[in-house]
Coordinates of C-alpha atoms in Angstrom, one line a residue:
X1193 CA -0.1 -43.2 -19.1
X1194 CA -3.2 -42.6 -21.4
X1195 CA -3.9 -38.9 -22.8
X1196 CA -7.5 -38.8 -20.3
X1197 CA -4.8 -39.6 -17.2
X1198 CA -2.3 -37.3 -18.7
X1199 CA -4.7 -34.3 -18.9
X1200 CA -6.2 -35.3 -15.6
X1201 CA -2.5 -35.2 -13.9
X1202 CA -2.3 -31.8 -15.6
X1203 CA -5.5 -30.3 -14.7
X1204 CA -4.8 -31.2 -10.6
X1205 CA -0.9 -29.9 -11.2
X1206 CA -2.3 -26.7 -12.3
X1207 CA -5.3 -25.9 -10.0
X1208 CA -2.7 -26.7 -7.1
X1209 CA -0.2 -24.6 -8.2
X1210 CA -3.3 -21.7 -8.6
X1211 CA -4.2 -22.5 -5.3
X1212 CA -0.6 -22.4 -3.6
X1213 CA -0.1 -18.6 -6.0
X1214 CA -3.3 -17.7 -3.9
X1215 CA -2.3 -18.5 -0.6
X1216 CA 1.7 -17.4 -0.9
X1217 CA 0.0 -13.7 -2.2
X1218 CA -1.8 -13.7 1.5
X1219 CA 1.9 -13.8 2.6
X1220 CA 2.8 -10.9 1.0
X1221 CA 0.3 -8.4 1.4
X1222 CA -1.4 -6.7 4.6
X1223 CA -4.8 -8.3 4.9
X1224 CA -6.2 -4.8 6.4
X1225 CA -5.2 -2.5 3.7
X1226 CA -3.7 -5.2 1.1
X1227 CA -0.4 -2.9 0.7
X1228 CA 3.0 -5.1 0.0
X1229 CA 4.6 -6.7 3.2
X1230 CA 7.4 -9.0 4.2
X1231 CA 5.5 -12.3 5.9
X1232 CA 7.8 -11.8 9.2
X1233 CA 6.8 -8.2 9.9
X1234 CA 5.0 -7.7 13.1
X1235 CA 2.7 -4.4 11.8
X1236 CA 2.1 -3.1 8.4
X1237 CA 3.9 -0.1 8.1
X1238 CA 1.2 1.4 5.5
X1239 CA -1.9 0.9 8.4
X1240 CA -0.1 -0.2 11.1
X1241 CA -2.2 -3.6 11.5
X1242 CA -0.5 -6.2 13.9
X1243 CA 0.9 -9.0 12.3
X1244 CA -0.3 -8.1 8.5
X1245 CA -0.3 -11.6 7.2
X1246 CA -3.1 -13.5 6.3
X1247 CA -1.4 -17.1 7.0
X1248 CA 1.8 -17.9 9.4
X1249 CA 4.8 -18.2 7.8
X1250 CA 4.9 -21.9 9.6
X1251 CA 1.5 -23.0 8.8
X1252 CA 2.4 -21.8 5.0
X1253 CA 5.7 -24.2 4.8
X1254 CA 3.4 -27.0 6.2
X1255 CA 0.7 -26.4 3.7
X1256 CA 2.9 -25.8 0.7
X1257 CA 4.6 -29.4 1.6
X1258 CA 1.4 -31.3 2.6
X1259 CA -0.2 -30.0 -1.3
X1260 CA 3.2 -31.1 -3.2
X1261 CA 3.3 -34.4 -1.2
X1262 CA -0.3 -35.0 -2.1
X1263 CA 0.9 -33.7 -6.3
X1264 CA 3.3 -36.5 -6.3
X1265 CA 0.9 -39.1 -4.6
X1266 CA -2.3 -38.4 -7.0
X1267 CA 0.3 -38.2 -10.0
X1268 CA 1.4 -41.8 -9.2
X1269 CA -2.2 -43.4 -8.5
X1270 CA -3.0 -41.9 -12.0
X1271 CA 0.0 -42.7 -13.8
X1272 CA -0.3 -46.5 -12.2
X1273 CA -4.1 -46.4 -13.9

C-alpha cells in the first residue's frame, strides 16, 4: 500500500469512526432536553419526553454494521490500488 492510499484509508477510518461517536451520543442523551439516558427507556425522566432517543436502538446496530462493513470494503479496494 502506498503512503497517498495509506493516508486515504486513514482519513475515511477516522471520519467514520466521528460519525458513528455522533450518532451513538444520540443514543445516550434525551433529544428534548439533551439530559443523559439509557437508549431503552421509554420517557426521559429529566422532561419526561416519550421515547428520549434520537435513533432506535435496532436501526443503530444496523447502521453501526452497514458503516464497518463498508470500512473493511473501501480499506480493501484501496489497499488492492
Amino acid at each position: 500500500m502506498t503512503h497517498s492510499s495509506s493516508e486515504l484509508a486513514g482519513r475515511i477510518r477516522r471520519s467514520i469512526a466521528r460519525w458513528i461517536q455522533a450518532r451513538m451520543q444520540e443514543f445516550v442523551h434525551c433529544s428534548e432536553c439533551g439530559n443523559a439516558v439509557t437508549p431503552w427507556e421509554s420517557c426521559c425522566p429529566s422532561c419526561g419526553q416519550a421515547d428520549p432517543s434520537r435513533v432506535s436502538w435496532s436501526v443503530g446496530a444496523y447502521l453501526v454494521l452497514g458503516f464497518v462493513l463498508l470500512t473493511f470494503a473501501l480499506t480493501s479496494l484501496i489497499s488492492a490500488f
